[in-house]
CSV table of C-alpha atoms and ligand atoms in Angstrom, one decimal:
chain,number,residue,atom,x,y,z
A,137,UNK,CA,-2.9,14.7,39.1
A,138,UNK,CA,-1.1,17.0,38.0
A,139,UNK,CA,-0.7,21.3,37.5
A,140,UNK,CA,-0.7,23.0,34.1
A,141,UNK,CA,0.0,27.0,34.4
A,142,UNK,CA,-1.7,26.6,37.9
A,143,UNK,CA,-5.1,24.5,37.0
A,144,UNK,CA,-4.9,21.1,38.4
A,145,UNK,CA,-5.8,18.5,35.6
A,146,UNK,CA,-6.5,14.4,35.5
A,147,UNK,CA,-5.6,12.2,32.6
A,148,UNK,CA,-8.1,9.3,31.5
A,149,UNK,CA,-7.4,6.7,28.8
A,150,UNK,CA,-10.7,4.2,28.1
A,151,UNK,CA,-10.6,1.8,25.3
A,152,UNK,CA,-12.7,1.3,22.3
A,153,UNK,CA,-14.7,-2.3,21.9
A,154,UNK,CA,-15.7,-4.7,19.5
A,155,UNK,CA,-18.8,-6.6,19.5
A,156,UNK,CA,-17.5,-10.2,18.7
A,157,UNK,CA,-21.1,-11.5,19.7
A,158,UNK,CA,-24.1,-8.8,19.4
A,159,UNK,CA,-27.8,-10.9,19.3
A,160,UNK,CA,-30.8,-8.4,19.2
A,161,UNK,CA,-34.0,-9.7,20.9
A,162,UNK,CA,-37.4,-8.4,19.6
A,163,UNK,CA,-38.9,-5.2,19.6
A,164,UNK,CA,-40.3,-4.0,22.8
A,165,UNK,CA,-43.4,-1.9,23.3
A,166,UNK,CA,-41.1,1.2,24.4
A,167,UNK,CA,-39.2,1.4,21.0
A,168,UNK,CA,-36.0,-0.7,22.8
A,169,UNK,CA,-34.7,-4.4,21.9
A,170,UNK,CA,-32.9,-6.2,24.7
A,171,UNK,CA,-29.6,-7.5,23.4
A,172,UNK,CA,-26.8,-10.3,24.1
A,173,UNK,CA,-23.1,-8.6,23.9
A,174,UNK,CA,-20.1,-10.0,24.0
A,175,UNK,CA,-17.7,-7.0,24.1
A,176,UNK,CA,-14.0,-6.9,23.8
A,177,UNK,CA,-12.5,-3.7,24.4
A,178,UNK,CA,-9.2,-3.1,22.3
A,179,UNK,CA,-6.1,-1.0,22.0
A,180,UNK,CA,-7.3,2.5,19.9
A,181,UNK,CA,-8.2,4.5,23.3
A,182,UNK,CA,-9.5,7.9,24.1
A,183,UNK,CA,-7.3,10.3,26.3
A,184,UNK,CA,-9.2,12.9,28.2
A,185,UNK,CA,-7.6,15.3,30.4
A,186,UNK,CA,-9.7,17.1,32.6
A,187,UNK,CA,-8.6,20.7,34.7
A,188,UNK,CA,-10.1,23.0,36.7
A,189,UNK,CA,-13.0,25.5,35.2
A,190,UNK,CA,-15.6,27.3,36.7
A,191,UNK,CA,-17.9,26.2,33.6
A,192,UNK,CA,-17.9,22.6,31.4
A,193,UNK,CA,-16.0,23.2,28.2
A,194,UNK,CA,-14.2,20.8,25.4
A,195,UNK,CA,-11.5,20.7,23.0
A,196,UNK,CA,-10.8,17.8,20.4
A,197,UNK,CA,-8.1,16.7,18.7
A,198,UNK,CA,-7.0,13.3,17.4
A,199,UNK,CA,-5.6,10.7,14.5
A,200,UNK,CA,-9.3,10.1,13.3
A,201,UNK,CA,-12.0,12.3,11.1
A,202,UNK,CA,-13.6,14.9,13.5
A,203,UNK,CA,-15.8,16.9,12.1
A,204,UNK,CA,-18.7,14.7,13.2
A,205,UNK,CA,-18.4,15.6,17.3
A,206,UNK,CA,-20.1,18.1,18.7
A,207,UNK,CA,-18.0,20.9,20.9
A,208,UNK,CA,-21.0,22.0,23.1
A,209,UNK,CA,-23.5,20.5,25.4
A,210,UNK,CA,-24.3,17.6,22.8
A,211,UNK,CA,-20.7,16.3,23.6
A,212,UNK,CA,-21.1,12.9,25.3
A,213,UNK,CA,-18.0,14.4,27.8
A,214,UNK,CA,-19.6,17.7,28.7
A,215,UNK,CA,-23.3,15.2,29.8
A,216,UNK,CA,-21.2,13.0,31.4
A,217,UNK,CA,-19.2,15.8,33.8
A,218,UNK,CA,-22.5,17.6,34.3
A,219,UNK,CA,-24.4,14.7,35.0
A,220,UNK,CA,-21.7,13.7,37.9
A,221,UNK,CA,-21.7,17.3,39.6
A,222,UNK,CA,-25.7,16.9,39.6
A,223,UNK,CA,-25.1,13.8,41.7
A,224,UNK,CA,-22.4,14.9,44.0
A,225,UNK,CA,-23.8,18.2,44.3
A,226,UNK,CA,-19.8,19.7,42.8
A,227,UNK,CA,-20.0,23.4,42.5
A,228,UNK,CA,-17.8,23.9,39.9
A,229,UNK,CA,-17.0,23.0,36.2
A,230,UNK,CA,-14.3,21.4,34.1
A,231,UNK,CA,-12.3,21.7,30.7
A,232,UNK,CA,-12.3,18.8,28.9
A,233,UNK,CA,-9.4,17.9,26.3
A,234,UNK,CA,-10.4,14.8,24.3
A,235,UNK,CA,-7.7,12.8,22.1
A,236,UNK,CA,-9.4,10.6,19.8
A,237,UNK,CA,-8.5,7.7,17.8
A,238,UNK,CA,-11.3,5.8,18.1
A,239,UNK,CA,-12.9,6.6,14.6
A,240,UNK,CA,-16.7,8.3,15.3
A,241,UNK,CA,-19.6,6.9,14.6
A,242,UNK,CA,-17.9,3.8,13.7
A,243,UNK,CA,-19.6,1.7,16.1
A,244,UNK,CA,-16.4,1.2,18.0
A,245,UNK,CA,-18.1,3.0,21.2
A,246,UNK,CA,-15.5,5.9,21.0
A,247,UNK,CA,-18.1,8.7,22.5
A,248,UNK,CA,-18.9,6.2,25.1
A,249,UNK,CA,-15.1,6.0,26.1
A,250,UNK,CA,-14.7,9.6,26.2
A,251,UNK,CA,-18.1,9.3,28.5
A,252,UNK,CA,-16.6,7.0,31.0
A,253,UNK,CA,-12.7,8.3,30.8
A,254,UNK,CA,-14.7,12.0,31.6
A,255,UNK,CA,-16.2,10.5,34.6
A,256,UNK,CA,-13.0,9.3,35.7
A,257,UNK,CA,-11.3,12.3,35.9
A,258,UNK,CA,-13.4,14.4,36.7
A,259,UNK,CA,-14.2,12.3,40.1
A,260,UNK,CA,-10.4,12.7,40.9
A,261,UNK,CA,-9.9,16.1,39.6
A,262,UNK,CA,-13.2,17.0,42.4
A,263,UNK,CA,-12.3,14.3,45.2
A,264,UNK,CA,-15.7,13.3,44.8
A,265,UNK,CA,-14.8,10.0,45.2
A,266,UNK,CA,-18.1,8.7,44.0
A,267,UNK,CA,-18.0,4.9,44.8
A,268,UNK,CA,-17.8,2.3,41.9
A,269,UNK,CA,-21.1,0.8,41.5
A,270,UNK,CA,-22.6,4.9,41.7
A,271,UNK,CA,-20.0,5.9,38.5
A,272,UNK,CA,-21.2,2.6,36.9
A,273,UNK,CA,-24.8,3.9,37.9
A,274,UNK,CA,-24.3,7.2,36.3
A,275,UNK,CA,-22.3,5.3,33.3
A,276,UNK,CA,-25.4,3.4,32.4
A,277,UNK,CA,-27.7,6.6,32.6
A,278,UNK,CA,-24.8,8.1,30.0
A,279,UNK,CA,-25.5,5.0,26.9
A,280,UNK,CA,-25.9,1.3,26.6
A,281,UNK,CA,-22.0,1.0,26.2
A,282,UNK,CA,-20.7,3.3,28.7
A,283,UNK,CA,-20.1,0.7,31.2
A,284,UNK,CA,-18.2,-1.4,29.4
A,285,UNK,CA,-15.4,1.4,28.6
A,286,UNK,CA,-15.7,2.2,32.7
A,287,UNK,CA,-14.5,-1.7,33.1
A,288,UNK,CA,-12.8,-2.7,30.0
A,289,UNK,CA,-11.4,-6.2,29.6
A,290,UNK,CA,-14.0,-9.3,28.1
A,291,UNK,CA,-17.2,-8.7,29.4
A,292,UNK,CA,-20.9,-10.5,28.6
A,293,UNK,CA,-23.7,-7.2,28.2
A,294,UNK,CA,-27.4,-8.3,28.6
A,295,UNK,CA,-30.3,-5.8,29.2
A,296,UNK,CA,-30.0,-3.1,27.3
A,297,UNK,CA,-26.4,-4.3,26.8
A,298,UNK,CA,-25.1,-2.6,30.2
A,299,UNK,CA,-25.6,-5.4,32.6
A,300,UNK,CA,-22.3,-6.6,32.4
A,301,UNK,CA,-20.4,-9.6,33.7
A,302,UNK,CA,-16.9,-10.6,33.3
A,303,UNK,CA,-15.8,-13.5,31.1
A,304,UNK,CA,-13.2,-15.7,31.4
A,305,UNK,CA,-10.7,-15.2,28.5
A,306,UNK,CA,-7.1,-15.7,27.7
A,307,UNK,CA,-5.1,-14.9,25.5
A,308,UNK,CA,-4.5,-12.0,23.1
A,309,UNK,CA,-6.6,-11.4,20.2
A,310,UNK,CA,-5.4,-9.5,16.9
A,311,UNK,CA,-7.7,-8.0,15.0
A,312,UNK,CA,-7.4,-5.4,12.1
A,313,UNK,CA,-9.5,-2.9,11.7
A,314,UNK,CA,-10.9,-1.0,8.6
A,315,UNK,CA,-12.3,2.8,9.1
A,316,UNK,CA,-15.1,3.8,6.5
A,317,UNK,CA,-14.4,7.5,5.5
A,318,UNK,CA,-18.2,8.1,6.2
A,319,UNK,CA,-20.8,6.7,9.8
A,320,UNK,CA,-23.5,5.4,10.3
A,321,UNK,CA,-26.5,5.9,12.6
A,322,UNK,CA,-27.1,3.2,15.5
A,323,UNK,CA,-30.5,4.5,15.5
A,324,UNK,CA,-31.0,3.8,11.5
A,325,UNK,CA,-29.1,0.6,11.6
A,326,UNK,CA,-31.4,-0.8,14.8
A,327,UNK,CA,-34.8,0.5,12.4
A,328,UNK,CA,-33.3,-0.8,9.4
A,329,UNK,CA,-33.2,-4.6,11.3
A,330,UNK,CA,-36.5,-4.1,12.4
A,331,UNK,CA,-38.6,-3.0,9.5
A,332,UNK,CA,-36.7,-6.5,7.9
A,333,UNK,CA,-38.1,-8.1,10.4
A,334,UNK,CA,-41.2,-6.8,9.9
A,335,UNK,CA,-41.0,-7.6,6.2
A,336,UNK,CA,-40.2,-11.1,6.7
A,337,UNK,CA,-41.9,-11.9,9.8
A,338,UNK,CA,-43.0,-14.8,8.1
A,339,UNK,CA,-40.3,-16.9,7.5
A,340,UNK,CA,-37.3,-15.4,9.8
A,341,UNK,CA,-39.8,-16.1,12.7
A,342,UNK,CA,-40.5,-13.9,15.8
A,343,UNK,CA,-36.9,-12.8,17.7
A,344,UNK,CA,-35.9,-14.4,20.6
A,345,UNK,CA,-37.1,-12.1,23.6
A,346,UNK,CA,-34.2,-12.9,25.6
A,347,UNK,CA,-31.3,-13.4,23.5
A,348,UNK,CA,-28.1,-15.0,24.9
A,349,UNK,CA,-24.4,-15.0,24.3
A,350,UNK,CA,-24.0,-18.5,22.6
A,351,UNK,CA,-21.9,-21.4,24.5
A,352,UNK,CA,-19.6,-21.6,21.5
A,353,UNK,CA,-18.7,-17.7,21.7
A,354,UNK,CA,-17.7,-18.4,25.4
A,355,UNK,CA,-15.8,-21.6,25.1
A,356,UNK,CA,-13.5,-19.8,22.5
A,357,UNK,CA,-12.9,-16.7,24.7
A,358,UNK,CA,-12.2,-18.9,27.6
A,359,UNK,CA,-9.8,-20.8,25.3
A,360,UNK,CA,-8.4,-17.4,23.6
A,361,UNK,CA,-8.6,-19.7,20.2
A,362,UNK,CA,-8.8,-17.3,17.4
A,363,UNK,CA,-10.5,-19.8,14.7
A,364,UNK,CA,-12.8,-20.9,17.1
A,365,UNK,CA,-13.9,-17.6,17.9
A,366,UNK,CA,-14.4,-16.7,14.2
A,367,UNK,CA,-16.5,-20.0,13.8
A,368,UNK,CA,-18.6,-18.4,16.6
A,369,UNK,CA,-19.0,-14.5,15.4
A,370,UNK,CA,-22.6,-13.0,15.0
A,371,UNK,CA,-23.7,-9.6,14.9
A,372,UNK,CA,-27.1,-9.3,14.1
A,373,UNK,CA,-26.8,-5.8,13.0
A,374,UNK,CA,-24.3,-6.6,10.4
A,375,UNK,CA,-27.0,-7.4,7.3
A,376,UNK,CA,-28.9,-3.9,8.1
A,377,UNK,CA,-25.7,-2.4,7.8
A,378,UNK,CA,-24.9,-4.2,4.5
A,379,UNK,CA,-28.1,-2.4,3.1
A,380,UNK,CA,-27.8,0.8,3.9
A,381,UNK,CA,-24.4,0.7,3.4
A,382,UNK,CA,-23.7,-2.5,0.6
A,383,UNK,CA,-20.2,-1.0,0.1
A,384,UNK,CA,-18.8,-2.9,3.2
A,385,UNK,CA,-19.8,-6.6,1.8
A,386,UNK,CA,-16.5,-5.9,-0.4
A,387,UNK,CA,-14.4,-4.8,2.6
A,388,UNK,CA,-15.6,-8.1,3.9
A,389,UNK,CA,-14.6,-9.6,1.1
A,390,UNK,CA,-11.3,-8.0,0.7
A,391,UNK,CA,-10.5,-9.0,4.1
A,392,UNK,CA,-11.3,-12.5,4.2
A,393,UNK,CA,-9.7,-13.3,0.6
A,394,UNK,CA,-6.6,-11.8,2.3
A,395,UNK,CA,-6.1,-14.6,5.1
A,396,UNK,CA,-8.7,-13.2,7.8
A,397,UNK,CA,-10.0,-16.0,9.6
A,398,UNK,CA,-13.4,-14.0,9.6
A,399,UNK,CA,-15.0,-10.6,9.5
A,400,UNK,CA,-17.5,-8.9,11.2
A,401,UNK,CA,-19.3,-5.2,10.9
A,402,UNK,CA,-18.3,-4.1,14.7
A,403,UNK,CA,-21.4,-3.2,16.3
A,404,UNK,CA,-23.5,-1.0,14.1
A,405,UNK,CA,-20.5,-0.5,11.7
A,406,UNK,CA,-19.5,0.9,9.4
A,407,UNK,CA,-15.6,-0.2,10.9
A,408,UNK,CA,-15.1,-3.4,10.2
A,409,UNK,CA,-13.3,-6.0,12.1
A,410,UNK,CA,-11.0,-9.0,10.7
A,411,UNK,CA,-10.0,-11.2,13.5
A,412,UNK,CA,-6.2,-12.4,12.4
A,413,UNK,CA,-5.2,-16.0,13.0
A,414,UNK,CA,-1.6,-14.6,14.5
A,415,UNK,CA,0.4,-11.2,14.0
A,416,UNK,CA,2.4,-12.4,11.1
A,417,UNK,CA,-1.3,-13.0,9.3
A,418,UNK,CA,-2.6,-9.6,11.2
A,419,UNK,CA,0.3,-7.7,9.7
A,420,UNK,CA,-0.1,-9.0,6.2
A,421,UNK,CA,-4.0,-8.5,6.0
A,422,UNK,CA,-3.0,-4.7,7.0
A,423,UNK,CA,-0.3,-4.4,4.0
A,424,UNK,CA,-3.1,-6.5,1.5
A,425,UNK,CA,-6.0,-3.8,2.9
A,426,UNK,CA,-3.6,-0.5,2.8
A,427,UNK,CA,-2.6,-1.6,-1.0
A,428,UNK,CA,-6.6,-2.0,-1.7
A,429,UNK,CA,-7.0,1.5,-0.5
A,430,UNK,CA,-8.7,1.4,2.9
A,431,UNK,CA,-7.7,3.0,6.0
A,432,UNK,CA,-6.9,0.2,8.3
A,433,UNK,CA,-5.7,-0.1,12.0
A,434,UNK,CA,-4.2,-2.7,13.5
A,435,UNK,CA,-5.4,-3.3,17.8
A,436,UNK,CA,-5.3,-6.0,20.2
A,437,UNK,CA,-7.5,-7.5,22.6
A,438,UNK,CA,-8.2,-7.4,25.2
A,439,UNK,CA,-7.1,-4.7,27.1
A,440,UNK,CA,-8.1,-2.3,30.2
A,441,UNK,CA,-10.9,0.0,30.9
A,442,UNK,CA,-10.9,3.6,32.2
A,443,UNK,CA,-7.8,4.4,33.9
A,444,UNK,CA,-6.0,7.4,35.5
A,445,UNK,CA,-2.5,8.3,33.6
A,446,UNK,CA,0.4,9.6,35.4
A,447,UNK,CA,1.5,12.2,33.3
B,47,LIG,P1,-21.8,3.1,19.6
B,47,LIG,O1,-21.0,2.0,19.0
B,47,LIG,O2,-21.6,3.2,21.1
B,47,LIG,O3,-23.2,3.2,19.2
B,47,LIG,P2,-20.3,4.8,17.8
B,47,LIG,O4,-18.9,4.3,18.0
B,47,LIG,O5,-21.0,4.3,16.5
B,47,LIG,O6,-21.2,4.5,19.0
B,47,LIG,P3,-19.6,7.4,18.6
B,47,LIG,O7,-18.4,7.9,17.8
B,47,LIG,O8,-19.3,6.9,20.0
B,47,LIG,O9,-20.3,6.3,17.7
B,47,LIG,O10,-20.7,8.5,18.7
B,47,LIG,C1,-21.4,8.9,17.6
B,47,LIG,C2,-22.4,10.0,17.8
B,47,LIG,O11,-22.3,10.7,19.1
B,47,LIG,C3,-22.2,11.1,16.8
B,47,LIG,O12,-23.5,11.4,16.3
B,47,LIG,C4,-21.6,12.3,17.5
B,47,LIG,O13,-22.0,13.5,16.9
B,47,LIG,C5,-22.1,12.1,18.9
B,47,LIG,N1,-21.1,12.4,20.0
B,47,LIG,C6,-21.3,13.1,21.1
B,47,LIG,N2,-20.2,13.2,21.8
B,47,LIG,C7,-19.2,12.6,21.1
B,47,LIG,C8,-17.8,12.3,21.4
B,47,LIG,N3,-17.2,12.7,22.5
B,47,LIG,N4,-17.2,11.6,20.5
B,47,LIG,C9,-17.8,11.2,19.4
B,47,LIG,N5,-19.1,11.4,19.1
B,47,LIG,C10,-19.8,12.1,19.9
């Protein structure tokens, strides 16, 4: 904690993710698909400092495109602090400063960090001191991927993707990352998959209603063997994001002709993650991308969830 010009503020950092493994079970009656996730969360975080204010406010600022987030009550943050002073019955409000350089609507869960860092703080900032299974409660009540920026780490999502376990992994992942310049709509994507599967309902079959997190997926985490884990790589979002978006089948492409051991839309893209055998071949799949003129990123995984900064 500390005081700026007399208002006490917290500081949060959450991580972004990457779906290595994302299986979508069938359409349910209420418009929703359970899912099996395997998230990692990586190094591009979200900083948000919250202080002292008698009503909920945000400012944003940050290394990626922001024209796309909302300042007022549509801010992921602003829910999130509002929907923790409903619960604890808190009086008061809170200014939220957000840092982002998790790119937006990238499918990289950068909203849902901001969500869980916001939580965070603003429990410390309050002394709420809501216990952990209550933020995680409140998390899930936020979006499908708000938990997993709460715990951070290698985690296994099944539900709606926010019943989370741990997995066992080791090792450190490098993965480089390309930013489109434009997003794309979870939403669309998820109708886009399903009105395919509509289409062809004859020959793809009928979805599995309880997808899993395949064997293979988890032997290579628990291994923290790169190739294996490419081998293992599904997202089935990626093809519905091909078609709205068939630019991205040459930034996978480009990537994988450039010494990626694989490629994969991260969750409902358009970023797209190349996982790198090493950091000599992670750092020379960032020069080959820059030269072919996309924005890339370079992040490891995996690393923490929502934690408190000492400033
Ligand atoms: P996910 O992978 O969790 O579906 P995403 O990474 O594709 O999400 P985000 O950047 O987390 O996308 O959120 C995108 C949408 O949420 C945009 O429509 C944006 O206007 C809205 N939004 C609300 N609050 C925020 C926030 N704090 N940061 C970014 N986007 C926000």
């Amino acid at each position: 904690m500390i005081s700026r010009g007399g208002a006490r503020s917290v500081h949060v950092r959450a991580p972004g993710k990457i779906n290595v493994y994302l299986e979508v079970g069938a359409l349910q009656e209420d418009g929703y698909h359970d899912v099996a996730i395997a998230y990692q969360a990586v190094s591009l975080y979200e900083d948000v400092r919250a202080s002292e204010s008698s009503d909920f406010t945000v400012a944003v600022q940050g290394s990626v495109e922001l024209s796309r987030v909302p300042l007022d009550d549509g801010n992921i943050a602003i829910r999130a602090a509002k929907l923790l002073a409903e619960r604890t019955g808190y009086r008061g409000g809170a200014h939220l400063e957000i840092e982002k350089h998790v790119p937006v609507t990238g499918g990289m869960g950068g909203g849902s960090a901001d969500a869980a860092a916001t939580l965070l703080a603003c429990d410390a900032l309050w002394g709420t001191e809501l216990p952990r299974d209550e933020i995680l409660d409140l998390a899930r009540q936020l979006g499908a991927d708000v938990p997993f920026a709460f715990t951070g780490g290698t985690a296994i999502g099944t539900g709606r993707g926010d019943e989370l376990s741990p997995a066992l992994a080791q090792g450190t992942f490098q993965w480089v990352l390309a930013l489109a310049d434009f997003g794309l709509s979870t939403p669309a994507v998820y109708r886009e998959l399903d009105e395919h599967r509509a289409r062809h309902a004859e020959t793809l079959g009928a979805a599995d209603p309880r997808p899993s997190v395949g064997a293979d997926v988890l032997q290579a985490l628990r291994a923290g063997d790169p190739r294996m884990l490419a081998e293992a790589m599904r997202n089935d979002l990626q093809a519905p994001a091909l078609h709205l978006e068939p630019s991205l089948a040459k930034v996978l492409e480009t990537g994988e002709g450039n010494g990626a051991l694989a490629g994969i839309v991260s969750g409902s893209g358009p970023t797209v993650a190349f996982l790198a055998a090493d950091l000599d071949s992670a750092l020379e799949l960032q020069v080959a991308l820059s030269a072919a003129q996309y924005t890339v990123v370079r992040a490891t995984a995996p690393v923490h969830g929502a934690r408190i900064i000492p400033d």
